[in-house]
C-alpha cells in the first residue's frame, strides 16, 4: 500500500466513523429511548435562531415538511416532551448542549425530560438547515 493510499484509507475511515456516530441513539422498534436534558443555552449563546411563537405543549410533530411543529414550545420543569415522526423520511432530535442523538424512524416517537429551567435548542442532524427547534423550560 502506498503512502497516498494509506492516507486516503485513513481519511475514509474517519469520515465513516463520524457518519456512523451521527446515526446512533435509536431504540427498539424504531422508537428512540428517552433521555434527560442537561444544559441550557441563553439568548447570547444560541446556536441558531428559531422562528415561531411559543406554544405551551409537550408534543412536537415532524410532519411531511422537514419542520418541527411547533418549532418553539414552553414547558414546566420536569416535563417529558414527545417528538413524533409523521414524515415519510427518517429524522432525529439532537439537543445542541448534549451529544446524544435520538433517531426517529418513520412513525416513531422519542422523549426527552426537561428537569431544569432554561432554553434548549435542538435540530435534526440529517436536515440541520431546515429542522431547528427550541424548548423553553420555565415555572
JSON list of C-alpha atoms in Angstrom, two decimals:
[
{"chain": "A", "resi": 1, "resn": "UNK", "atom": "CA", "xyz": [0.00, 0.00, 0.00]},
{"chain": "A", "resi": 2, "resn": "UNK", "atom": "CA", "xyz": [1.48, 3.37, -1.00]},
{"chain": "A", "resi": 3, "resn": "UNK", "atom": "CA", "xyz": [1.60, 6.30, 1.46]},
{"chain": "A", "resi": 4, "resn": "UNK", "atom": "CA", "xyz": [-1.06, 8.09, -0.58]},
{"chain": "A", "resi": 5, "resn": "UNK", "atom": "CA", "xyz": [-3.38, 5.06, -0.49]},
{"chain": "A", "resi": 6, "resn": "UNK", "atom": "CA", "xyz": [-2.87, 4.71, 3.28]},
{"chain": "A", "resi": 7, "resn": "UNK", "atom": "CA", "xyz": [-3.73, 8.39, 3.79]},
{"chain": "A", "resi": 8, "resn": "UNK", "atom": "CA", "xyz": [-6.86, 8.06, 1.68]},
{"chain": "A", "resi": 9, "resn": "UNK", "atom": "CA", "xyz": [-7.92, 4.90, 3.53]},
{"chain": "A", "resi": 10, "resn": "UNK", "atom": "CA", "xyz": [-7.41, 6.61, 6.92]},
{"chain": "A", "resi": 11, "resn": "UNK", "atom": "CA", "xyz": [-9.43, 9.64, 5.82]},
{"chain": "A", "resi": 12, "resn": "UNK", "atom": "CA", "xyz": [-12.29, 7.42, 4.61]},
{"chain": "A", "resi": 13, "resn": "UNK", "atom": "CA", "xyz": [-12.26, 5.52, 7.91]},
{"chain": "A", "resi": 14, "resn": "UNK", "atom": "CA", "xyz": [-12.56, 8.76, 9.90]},
{"chain": "A", "resi": 15, "resn": "UNK", "atom": "CA", "xyz": [-15.44, 10.01, 7.73]},
{"chain": "A", "resi": 16, "resn": "UNK", "atom": "CA", "xyz": [-17.21, 6.64, 8.09]},
{"chain": "A", "resi": 17, "resn": "UNK", "atom": "CA", "xyz": [-16.89, 6.71, 11.88]},
{"chain": "A", "resi": 18, "resn": "UNK", "atom": "CA", "xyz": [-18.26, 10.25, 12.04]},
{"chain": "A", "resi": 19, "resn": "UNK", "atom": "CA", "xyz": [-21.22, 9.31, 9.86]},
{"chain": "A", "resi": 20, "resn": "UNK", "atom": "CA", "xyz": [-21.99, 6.25, 11.99]},
{"chain": "A", "resi": 21, "resn": "UNK", "atom": "CA", "xyz": [-21.80, 8.35, 15.16]},
{"chain": "A", "resi": 22, "resn": "UNK", "atom": "CA", "xyz": [-24.46, 10.71, 13.81]},
{"chain": "A", "resi": 23, "resn": "UNK", "atom": "CA", "xyz": [-26.85, 7.79, 13.35]},
{"chain": "A", "resi": 24, "resn": "UNK", "atom": "CA", "xyz": [-26.65, 6.45, 16.90]},
{"chain": "A", "resi": 25, "resn": "UNK", "atom": "CA", "xyz": [-29.19, 6.61, 19.72]},
{"chain": "A", "resi": 26, "resn": "UNK", "atom": "CA", "xyz": [-32.03, 4.56, 18.25]},
{"chain": "A", "resi": 27, "resn": "UNK", "atom": "CA", "xyz": [-34.13, 2.26, 20.36]},
{"chain": "A", "resi": 28, "resn": "UNK", "atom": "CA", "xyz": [-36.15, -0.88, 19.79]},
{"chain": "A", "resi": 29, "resn": "UNK", "atom": "CA", "xyz": [-38.86, -0.98, 17.09]},
{"chain": "A", "resi": 30, "resn": "UNK", "atom": "CA", "xyz": [-37.92, 2.40, 15.64]},
{"chain": "A", "resi": 31, "resn": "UNK", "atom": "CA", "xyz": [-38.66, 4.30, 18.84]},
{"chain": "A", "resi": 32, "resn": "UNK", "atom": "CA", "xyz": [-35.73, 6.05, 20.42]},
{"chain": "A", "resi": 33, "resn": "UNK", "atom": "CA", "xyz": [-35.11, 5.67, 24.10]},
{"chain": "A", "resi": 34, "resn": "UNK", "atom": "CA", "xyz": [-35.91, 8.66, 26.29]},
{"chain": "A", "resi": 35, "resn": "UNK", "atom": "CA", "xyz": [-33.25, 10.81, 27.87]},
{"chain": "A", "resi": 36, "resn": "UNK", "atom": "CA", "xyz": [-32.84, 13.68, 30.27]},
{"chain": "A", "resi": 37, "resn": "UNK", "atom": "CA", "xyz": [-31.93, 17.15, 29.06]},
{"chain": "A", "resi": 38, "resn": "UNK", "atom": "CA", "xyz": [-28.81, 18.59, 30.63]},
{"chain": "A", "resi": 39, "resn": "UNK", "atom": "CA", "xyz": [-27.51, 22.01, 29.79]},
{"chain": "A", "resi": 40, "resn": "UNK", "atom": "CA", "xyz": [-29.03, 25.26, 28.69]},
{"chain": "A", "resi": 41, "resn": "UNK", "atom": "CA", "xyz": [-28.28, 27.99, 26.22]},
{"chain": "A", "resi": 42, "resn": "UNK", "atom": "CA", "xyz": [-29.05, 31.64, 26.84]},
{"chain": "A", "resi": 43, "resn": "UNK", "atom": "CA", "xyz": [-30.02, 34.11, 24.12]},
{"chain": "A", "resi": 44, "resn": "UNK", "atom": "CA", "xyz": [-26.39, 35.18, 23.65]},
{"chain": "A", "resi": 45, "resn": "UNK", "atom": "CA", "xyz": [-25.22, 31.57, 23.37]},
{"chain": "A", "resi": 46, "resn": "UNK", "atom": "CA", "xyz": [-27.98, 30.50, 20.99]},
{"chain": "A", "resi": 47, "resn": "UNK", "atom": "CA", "xyz": [-26.55, 28.27, 18.25]},
{"chain": "A", "resi": 48, "resn": "UNK", "atom": "CA", "xyz": [-29.21, 29.47, 15.77]},
{"chain": "A", "resi": 49, "resn": "UNK", "atom": "CA", "xyz": [-32.49, 31.35, 15.53]},
{"chain": "A", "resi": 50, "resn": "UNK", "atom": "CA", "xyz": [-35.83, 29.56, 15.66]},
{"chain": "A", "resi": 51, "resn": "UNK", "atom": "CA", "xyz": [-38.86, 31.32, 14.18]},
{"chain": "A", "resi": 52, "resn": "UNK", "atom": "CA", "xyz": [-42.30, 30.91, 15.65]},
{"chain": "A", "resi": 53, "resn": "UNK", "atom": "CA", "xyz": [-44.44, 31.89, 18.59]},
{"chain": "A", "resi": 54, "resn": "UNK", "atom": "CA", "xyz": [-44.01, 29.73, 21.71]},
{"chain": "A", "resi": 55, "resn": "UNK", "atom": "CA", "xyz": [-46.74, 27.14, 22.24]},
{"chain": "A", "resi": 56, "resn": "UNK", "atom": "CA", "xyz": [-47.43, 25.55, 25.64]},
{"chain": "A", "resi": 57, "resn": "UNK", "atom": "CA", "xyz": [-47.32, 21.84, 24.80]},
{"chain": "A", "resi": 58, "resn": "UNK", "atom": "CA", "xyz": [-45.34, 18.69, 25.47]},
{"chain": "A", "resi": 59, "resn": "UNK", "atom": "CA", "xyz": [-45.75, 17.27, 21.95]},
{"chain": "A", "resi": 60, "resn": "UNK", "atom": "CA", "xyz": [-43.79, 18.12, 18.79]},
{"chain": "A", "resi": 61, "resn": "UNK", "atom": "CA", "xyz": [-44.73, 16.65, 15.43]},
{"chain": "A", "resi": 62, "resn": "UNK", "atom": "CA", "xyz": [-42.43, 16.14, 12.46]},
{"chain": "A", "resi": 63, "resn": "UNK", "atom": "CA", "xyz": [-44.96, 16.49, 9.61]},
{"chain": "A", "resi": 64, "resn": "UNK", "atom": "CA", "xyz": [-44.28, 15.93, 5.91]},
{"chain": "A", "resi": 65, "resn": "UNK", "atom": "CA", "xyz": [-42.46, 19.23, 5.56]},
{"chain": "A", "resi": 66, "resn": "UNK", "atom": "CA", "xyz": [-38.96, 18.94, 7.09]},
{"chain": "A", "resi": 67, "resn": "UNK", "atom": "CA", "xyz": [-40.03, 21.01, 10.12]},
{"chain": "A", "resi": 68, "resn": "UNK", "atom": "CA", "xyz": [-40.75, 20.63, 13.80]},
{"chain": "A", "resi": 69, "resn": "UNK", "atom": "CA", "xyz": [-44.30, 21.72, 14.66]},
{"chain": "A", "resi": 70, "resn": "UNK", "atom": "CA", "xyz": [-44.49, 23.74, 16.75]},
{"chain": "A", "resi": 71, "resn": "UNK", "atom": "CA", "xyz": [-40.91, 24.96, 16.40]},
{"chain": "A", "resi": 72, "resn": "UNK", "atom": "CA", "xyz": [-40.90, 26.69, 19.81]},
{"chain": "A", "resi": 73, "resn": "UNK", "atom": "CA", "xyz": [-42.57, 25.16, 22.84]},
{"chain": "A", "resi": 74, "resn": "UNK", "atom": "CA", "xyz": [-42.79, 26.06, 26.51]},
{"chain": "A", "resi": 75, "resn": "UNK", "atom": "CA", "xyz": [-42.99, 23.52, 29.33]},
{"chain": "A", "resi": 76, "resn": "UNK", "atom": "CA", "xyz": [-42.61, 23.43, 33.10]},
{"chain": "A", "resi": 77, "resn": "UNK", "atom": "CA", "xyz": [-39.59, 21.79, 34.77]},
{"chain": "A", "resi": 78, "resn": "UNK", "atom": "CA", "xyz": [-39.97, 18.02, 34.99]},
{"chain": "A", "resi": 79, "resn": "UNK", "atom": "CA", "xyz": [-41.97, 17.77, 31.76]},
{"chain": "A", "resi": 80, "resn": "UNK", "atom": "CA", "xyz": [-41.30, 14.96, 29.31]},
{"chain": "A", "resi": 81, "resn": "UNK", "atom": "CA", "xyz": [-41.57, 16.17, 25.70]},
{"chain": "A", "resi": 82, "resn": "UNK", "atom": "CA", "xyz": [-42.52, 13.70, 22.96]},
{"chain": "A", "resi": 83, "resn": "UNK", "atom": "CA", "xyz": [-41.47, 14.06, 19.32]},
{"chain": "A", "resi": 84, "resn": "UNK", "atom": "CA", "xyz": [-43.38, 12.01, 16.70]},
{"chain": "A", "resi": 85, "resn": "UNK", "atom": "CA", "xyz": [-42.15, 11.49, 13.14]},
{"chain": "A", "resi": 86, "resn": "UNK", "atom": "CA", "xyz": [-45.15, 11.66, 10.77]},
{"chain": "A", "resi": 87, "resn": "UNK", "atom": "CA", "xyz": [-42.92, 12.32, 7.75]},
{"chain": "A", "resi": 88, "resn": "UNK", "atom": "CA", "xyz": [-42.05, 9.79, 5.04]},
{"chain": "A", "resi": 89, "resn": "UNK", "atom": "CA", "xyz": [-38.34, 10.03, 5.91]},
{"chain": "A", "resi": 90, "resn": "UNK", "atom": "CA", "xyz": [-36.24, 9.27, 8.99]},
{"chain": "A", "resi": 91, "resn": "UNK", "atom": "CA", "xyz": [-35.25, 12.20, 11.17]},
{"chain": "A", "resi": 92, "resn": "UNK", "atom": "CA", "xyz": [-33.70, 12.68, 14.61]},
{"chain": "A", "resi": 93, "resn": "UNK", "atom": "CA", "xyz": [-33.60, 15.05, 17.56]},
{"chain": "A", "resi": 94, "resn": "UNK", "atom": "CA", "xyz": [-30.28, 16.30, 18.94]},
{"chain": "A", "resi": 95, "resn": "UNK", "atom": "CA", "xyz": [-30.07, 18.78, 21.80]},
{"chain": "A", "resi": 96, "resn": "UNK", "atom": "CA", "xyz": [-27.29, 21.22, 20.98]},
{"chain": "A", "resi": 97, "resn": "UNK", "atom": "CA", "xyz": [-25.82, 21.07, 24.51]},
{"chain": "A", "resi": 98, "resn": "UNK", "atom": "CA", "xyz": [-25.92, 17.27, 24.58]},
{"chain": "A", "resi": 99, "resn": "UNK", "atom": "CA", "xyz": [-24.14, 14.96, 22.17]},
{"chain": "A", "resi": 100, "resn": "UNK", "atom": "CA", "xyz": [-26.88, 12.30, 22.21]},
{"chain": "A", "resi": 101, "resn": "UNK", "atom": "CA", "xyz": [-28.91, 11.84, 19.03]},
{"chain": "A", "resi": 102, "resn": "UNK", "atom": "CA", "xyz": [-32.44, 10.39, 19.29]},
{"chain": "A", "resi": 103, "resn": "UNK", "atom": "CA", "xyz": [-33.22, 8.66, 15.99]},
{"chain": "A", "resi": 104, "resn": "UNK", "atom": "CA", "xyz": [-36.79, 8.77, 14.65]},
{"chain": "A", "resi": 105, "resn": "UNK", "atom": "CA", "xyz": [-37.69, 6.25, 12.01]},
{"chain": "A", "resi": 106, "resn": "UNK", "atom": "CA", "xyz": [-40.92, 6.82, 10.09]},
{"chain": "A", "resi": 107, "resn": "UNK", "atom": "CA", "xyz": [-43.82, 6.62, 12.57]},
{"chain": "A", "resi": 108, "resn": "UNK", "atom": "CA", "xyz": [-41.55, 6.50, 15.63]},
{"chain": "A", "resi": 109, "resn": "UNK", "atom": "CA", "xyz": [-41.55, 8.64, 18.77]},
{"chain": "A", "resi": 110, "resn": "UNK", "atom": "CA", "xyz": [-38.86, 9.71, 21.22]},
{"chain": "A", "resi": 111, "resn": "UNK", "atom": "CA", "xyz": [-38.97, 11.54, 24.54]},
{"chain": "A", "resi": 112, "resn": "UNK", "atom": "CA", "xyz": [-36.70, 13.85, 26.50]},
{"chain": "A", "resi": 113, "resn": "UNK", "atom": "CA", "xyz": [-37.38, 15.01, 30.05]},
{"chain": "A", "resi": 114, "resn": "UNK", "atom": "CA", "xyz": [-36.53, 18.63, 30.87]},
{"chain": "A", "resi": 115, "resn": "UNK", "atom": "CA", "xyz": [-35.82, 18.89, 34.60]},
{"chain": "A", "resi": 116, "resn": "UNK", "atom": "CA", "xyz": [-34.05, 22.26, 34.70]},
{"chain": "A", "resi": 117, "resn": "UNK", "atom": "CA", "xyz": [-35.22, 25.73, 33.71]},
{"chain": "A", "resi": 118, "resn": "UNK", "atom": "CA", "xyz": [-33.61, 27.22, 30.61]},
{"chain": "A", "resi": 119, "resn": "UNK", "atom": "CA", "xyz": [-33.75, 27.35, 26.84]},
{"chain": "A", "resi": 120, "resn": "UNK", "atom": "CA", "xyz": [-32.82, 24.20, 24.97]},
{"chain": "A", "resi": 121, "resn": "UNK", "atom": "CA", "xyz": [-32.08, 24.29, 21.24]},
{"chain": "A", "resi": 122, "resn": "UNK", "atom": "CA", "xyz": [-32.32, 21.16, 19.10]},
{"chain": "A", "resi": 123, "resn": "UNK", "atom": "CA", "xyz": [-32.14, 20.13, 15.46]},
{"chain": "A", "resi": 124, "resn": "UNK", "atom": "CA", "xyz": [-32.39, 17.18, 13.12]},
{"chain": "A", "resi": 125, "resn": "UNK", "atom": "CA", "xyz": [-28.77, 16.40, 12.27]},
{"chain": "A", "resi": 126, "resn": "UNK", "atom": "CA", "xyz": [-29.89, 14.83, 8.99]},
{"chain": "A", "resi": 127, "resn": "UNK", "atom": "CA", "xyz": [-31.59, 18.09, 7.88]},
{"chain": "A", "resi": 128, "resn": "UNK", "atom": "CA", "xyz": [-29.93, 20.79, 10.04]},
{"chain": "A", "resi": 129, "resn": "UNK", "atom": "CA", "xyz": [-30.66, 23.80, 7.83]},
{"chain": "A", "resi": 130, "resn": "UNK", "atom": "CA", "xyz": [-34.43, 23.16, 7.73]},
{"chain": "A", "resi": 131, "resn": "UNK", "atom": "CA", "xyz": [-35.22, 21.43, 11.03]},
{"chain": "A", "resi": 132, "resn": "UNK", "atom": "CA", "xyz": [-34.49, 23.50, 14.13]},
{"chain": "A", "resi": 133, "resn": "UNK", "atom": "CA", "xyz": [-36.45, 23.87, 17.33]},
{"chain": "A", "resi": 134, "resn": "UNK", "atom": "CA", "xyz": [-36.41, 25.27, 20.82]},
{"chain": "A", "resi": 135, "resn": "UNK", "atom": "CA", "xyz": [-37.81, 24.17, 24.20]},
{"chain": "A", "resi": 136, "resn": "UNK", "atom": "CA", "xyz": [-38.22, 26.91, 26.81]},
{"chain": "A", "resi": 137, "resn": "UNK", "atom": "CA", "xyz": [-38.49, 25.47, 30.33]},
{"chain": "A", "resi": 138, "resn": "UNK", "atom": "CA", "xyz": [-39.95, 27.92, 32.82]},
{"chain": "A", "resi": 139, "resn": "UNK", "atom": "CA", "xyz": [-42.05, 27.70, 36.00]}
]
